[in-house]
mmCIF file with all atom_site columns, C-alpha atoms in Angstrom:
data_model
loop_
_atom_site.group_PDB
_atom_site.id
_atom_site.type_symbol
_atom_site.label_atom_id
_atom_site.label_alt_id
_atom_site.label_comp_id
_atom_site.label_asym_id
_atom_site.label_entity_id
_atom_site.label_seq_id
_atom_site.pdbx_PDB_ins_code
_atom_site.Cartn_x
_atom_site.Cartn_y
_atom_site.Cartn_z
_atom_site.occupancy
_atom_site.B_iso_or_equiv
_atom_site.pdbx_formal_charge
_atom_site.auth_seq_id
_atom_site.auth_comp_id
_atom_site.auth_asym_id
_atom_site.auth_atom_id
_atom_site.pdbx_PDB_model_num
ATOM 1  C CA . UNK A 1 1  ? 0.000   0.000  0.000   1.00 0.00 ? 1  UNK A CA 1
ATOM 2  C CA . UNK A 1 2  ? 1.281   3.468  -0.810  1.00 0.00 ? 2  UNK A CA 1
ATOM 3  C CA . UNK A 1 3  ? 2.424   5.958  1.767   1.00 0.00 ? 3  UNK A CA 1
ATOM 4  C CA . UNK A 1 4  ? -0.352  8.382  0.804   1.00 0.00 ? 4  UNK A CA 1
ATOM 5  C CA . UNK A 1 5  ? -3.048  5.797  1.540   1.00 0.00 ? 5  UNK A CA 1
ATOM 6  C CA . UNK A 1 6  ? -1.409  4.916  4.850   1.00 0.00 ? 6  UNK A CA 1
ATOM 7  C CA . UNK A 1 7  ? -1.281  8.601  5.809   1.00 0.00 ? 7  UNK A CA 1
ATOM 8  C CA . UNK A 1 8  ? -4.972  9.081  4.987   1.00 0.00 ? 8  UNK A CA 1
ATOM 9  C CA . UNK A 1 9  ? -5.930  6.039  7.036   1.00 0.00 ? 9  UNK A CA 1
ATOM 10 C CA . UNK A 1 10 ? -3.788  7.104  9.994   1.00 0.00 ? 10 UNK A CA 1
ATOM 11 C CA . UNK A 1 11 ? -4.808  10.774 10.059  1.00 0.00 ? 11 UNK A CA 1
ATOM 12 C CA . UNK A 1 12 ? -8.450  10.268 8.989   1.00 0.00 ? 12 UNK A CA 1
ATOM 13 C CA . UNK A 1 13 ? -8.203  13.258 6.640   1.00 0.00 ? 13 UNK A CA 1
ATOM 14 C CA . UNK A 1 14 ? -9.257  13.418 3.014   1.00 0.00 ? 14 UNK A CA 1
ATOM 15 C CA . UNK A 1 15 ? -6.731  14.068 0.265   1.00 0.00 ? 15 UNK A CA 1
ATOM 16 C CA . UNK A 1 16 ? -7.822  15.612 -3.023  1.00 0.00 ? 16 UNK A CA 1
ATOM 17 C CA . UNK A 1 17 ? -5.963  14.173 -6.006  1.00 0.00 ? 17 UNK A CA 1
ATOM 18 C CA . UNK A 1 18 ? -5.497  16.748 -8.762  1.00 0.00 ? 18 UNK A CA 1
ATOM 19 C CA . UNK A 1 19 ? -4.147  17.054 -12.273 1.00 0.00 ? 19 UNK A CA 1
ATOM 20 C CA . UNK A 1 20 ? -3.133  20.499 -13.468 1.00 0.00 ? 20 UNK A CA 1
ATOM 21 C CA . UNK A 1 21 ? -5.055  22.105 -10.634 1.00 0.00 ? 21 UNK A CA 1
ATOM 22 C CA . UNK A 1 22 ? -8.301  20.220 -11.339 1.00 0.00 ? 22 UNK A CA 1
ATOM 23 C CA . UNK A 1 23 ? -9.674  17.834 -8.718  1.00 0.00 ? 23 UNK A CA 1
ATOM 24 C CA . UNK A 1 24 ? -9.883  14.270 -10.063 1.00 0.00 ? 24 UNK A CA 1
ATOM 25 C CA . UNK A 1 25 ? -10.661 12.191 -7.010  1.00 0.00 ? 25 UNK A CA 1
ATOM 26 C CA . UNK A 1 26 ? -10.703 12.213 -3.238  1.00 0.00 ? 26 UNK A CA 1
ATOM 27 C CA . UNK A 1 27 ? -8.936  9.662  -1.088  1.00 0.00 ? 27 UNK A CA 1
ATOM 28 C CA . UNK A 1 28 ? -10.818 8.997  2.170   1.00 0.00 ? 28 UNK A CA 1
ATOM 29 C CA . UNK A 1 29 ? -10.288 6.747  5.132   1.00 0.00 ? 29 UNK A CA 1
ATOM 30 C CA . UNK A 1 30 ? -12.758 3.858  5.403   1.00 0.00 ? 30 UNK A CA 1
ATOM 31 C CA . UNK A 1 31 ? -14.282 5.475  8.501   1.00 0.00 ? 31 UNK A CA 1
ATOM 32 C CA . UNK A 1 32 ? -14.905 8.777  6.708   1.00 0.00 ? 32 UNK A CA 1
ATOM 33 C CA . UNK A 1 33 ? -16.310 6.995  3.654   1.00 0.00 ? 33 UNK A CA 1
ATOM 34 C CA . UNK A 1 34 ? -18.731 5.016  5.833   1.00 0.00 ? 34 UNK A CA 1
ATOM 35 C CA . UNK A 1 35 ? -19.804 8.206  7.615   1.00 0.00 ? 35 UNK A CA 1
ATOM 36 C CA . UNK A 1 36 ? -20.558 9.880  4.289   1.00 0.00 ? 36 UNK A CA 1
ATOM 37 C CA . UNK A 1 37 ? -22.525 6.873  3.047   1.00 0.00 ? 37 UNK A CA 1
ATOM 38 C CA . UNK A 1 38 ? -24.595 6.739  6.245   1.00 0.00 ? 38 UNK A CA 1
ATOM 39 C CA . UNK A 1 39 ? -25.263 10.487 6.092   1.00 0.00 ? 39 UNK A CA 1
ATOM 40 C CA . UNK A 1 40 ? -26.395 10.163 2.492   1.00 0.00 ? 40 UNK A CA 1
ATOM 41 C CA . UNK A 1 41 ? -28.698 7.252  3.318   1.00 0.00 ? 41 UNK A CA 1
ATOM 42 C CA . UNK A 1 42 ? -30.279 9.134  6.227   1.00 0.00 ? 42 UNK A CA 1
ATOM 43 C CA . UNK A 1 43 ? -30.879 12.173 4.036   1.00 0.00 ? 43 UNK A CA 1
ATOM 44 C CA . UNK A 1 44 ? -32.488 10.025 1.335   1.00 0.00 ? 44 UNK A CA 1
ATOM 45 C CA . UNK A 1 45 ? -34.724 8.334  3.902   1.00 0.00 ? 45 UNK A CA 1
ATOM 46 C CA . UNK A 1 46 ? -35.815 11.688 5.322   1.00 0.00 ? 46 UNK A CA 1
ATOM 47 C CA . UNK A 1 47 ? -36.582 12.991 1.848   1.00 0.00 ? 47 UNK A CA 1
ATOM 48 C CA . UNK A 1 48 ? -38.628 9.866  1.091   1.00 0.00 ? 48 UNK A CA 1
ATOM 49 C CA . UNK A 1 49 ? -40.567 10.251 4.350   1.00 0.00 ? 49 UNK A CA 1
ATOM 50 C CA . UNK A 1 50 ? -41.339 13.881 3.513   1.00 0.00 ? 50 UNK A CA 1
ATOM 51 C CA . UNK A 1 51 ? -42.474 13.012 -0.004  1.00 0.00 ? 51 UNK A CA 1
ATOM 52 C CA . UNK A 1 52 ? -44.671 10.188 1.249   1.00 0.00 ? 52 UNK A CA 1
ATOM 53 C CA . UNK A 1 53 ? -46.262 12.522 3.774   1.00 0.00 ? 53 UNK A CA 1
ATOM 54 C CA . UNK A 1 54 ? -47.030 14.944 0.940   1.00 0.00 ? 54 UNK A CA 1
ATOM 55 C CA . UNK A 1 55 ? -48.490 12.144 -1.198  1.00 0.00 ? 55 UNK A CA 1
ATOM 56 C CA . UNK A 1 56 ? -50.667 11.021 1.703   1.00 0.00 ? 56 UNK A CA 1
ATOM 57 C CA . UNK A 1 57 ? -51.848 14.613 2.179   1.00 0.00 ? 57 UNK A CA 1
ATOM 58 C CA . UNK A 1 58 ? -52.608 14.981 -1.536  1.00 0.00 ? 58 UNK A CA 1
ATOM 59 C CA . UNK A 1 59 ? -54.579 11.726 -1.504  1.00 0.00 ? 59 UNK A CA 1
ATOM 60 C CA . UNK A 1 60 ? -56.524 12.833 1.584   1.00 0.00 ? 60 UNK A CA 1
ATOM 61 C CA . UNK A 1 61 ? -57.163 16.265 0.035   1.00 0.00 ? 61 UNK A CA 1
ATOM 62 C CA . UNK A 1 62 ? -58.604 14.499 -3.012  1.00 0.00 ? 62 UNK A CA 1
ATOM 63 C CA . UNK A 1 63 ? -61.084 12.759 -0.716  1.00 0.00 ? 63 UNK A CA 1
ATOM 64 C CA . UNK A 1 64 ? -59.518 9.339  -1.156  1.00 0.00 ? 64 UNK A CA 1
ATOM 65 C CA . UNK A 1 65 ? -58.590 6.764  1.448   1.00 0.00 ? 65 UNK A CA 1
ATOM 66 C CA . UNK A 1 66 ? -54.896 7.178  2.318   1.00 0.00 ? 66 UNK A CA 1
ATOM 67 C CA . UNK A 1 67 ? -54.581 3.438  2.874   1.00 0.00 ? 67 UNK A CA 1
ATOM 68 C CA . UNK A 1 68 ? -54.240 3.283  -0.926  1.00 0.00 ? 68 UNK A CA 1
ATOM 69 C CA . UNK A 1 69 ? -50.778 4.816  -0.512  1.00 0.00 ? 69 UNK A CA 1
ATOM 70 C CA . UNK A 1 70 ? -49.733 2.202  2.031   1.00 0.00 ? 70 UNK A CA 1
ATOM 71 C CA . UNK A 1 71 ? -51.082 -0.573 -0.202  1.00 0.00 ? 71 UNK A CA 1
ATOM 72 C CA . UNK A 1 72 ? -49.092 0.775  -3.148  1.00 0.00 ? 72 UNK A CA 1
ATOM 73 C CA . UNK A 1 73 ? -45.931 0.903  -1.032  1.00 0.00 ? 73 UNK A CA 1
ATOM 74 C CA . UNK A 1 74 ? -46.475 -2.658 0.177   1.00 0.00 ? 74 UNK A CA 1
ATOM 75 C CA . UNK A 1 75 ? -47.026 -3.839 -3.411  1.00 0.00 ? 75 UNK A CA 1
ATOM 76 C CA . UNK A 1 76 ? -43.836 -2.101 -4.568  1.00 0.00 ? 76 UNK A CA 1
ATOM 77 C CA . UNK A 1 77 ? -41.819 -3.683 -1.751  1.00 0.00 ? 77 UNK A CA 1
ATOM 78 C CA . UNK A 1 78 ? -43.221 -7.114 -2.549  1.00 0.00 ? 78 UNK A CA 1
ATOM 79 C CA . UNK A 1 79 ? -42.160 -6.718 -6.180  1.00 0.00 ? 79 UNK A CA 1
ATOM 80 C CA . UNK A 1 80 ? -38.510 -6.081 -5.219  1.00 0.00 ? 80 UNK A CA 1
#
């Protein structure tokens, strides 16, 4: 393993790899990468919850039974 990778792992700091001043990639420690992935997943889940709440509200505003939304979600999960 290269010294740069060992330094990143030891110091838990990101290193930006560049070519001619342009960023090409970022080298992260496994811990930092996992933290970013978990943060991204939580944000996506929160966005989904907010959108589902809006869909439920729209369905209710249309005078429909909101259980239709839950049935559609269950059907989509079963199809996975």
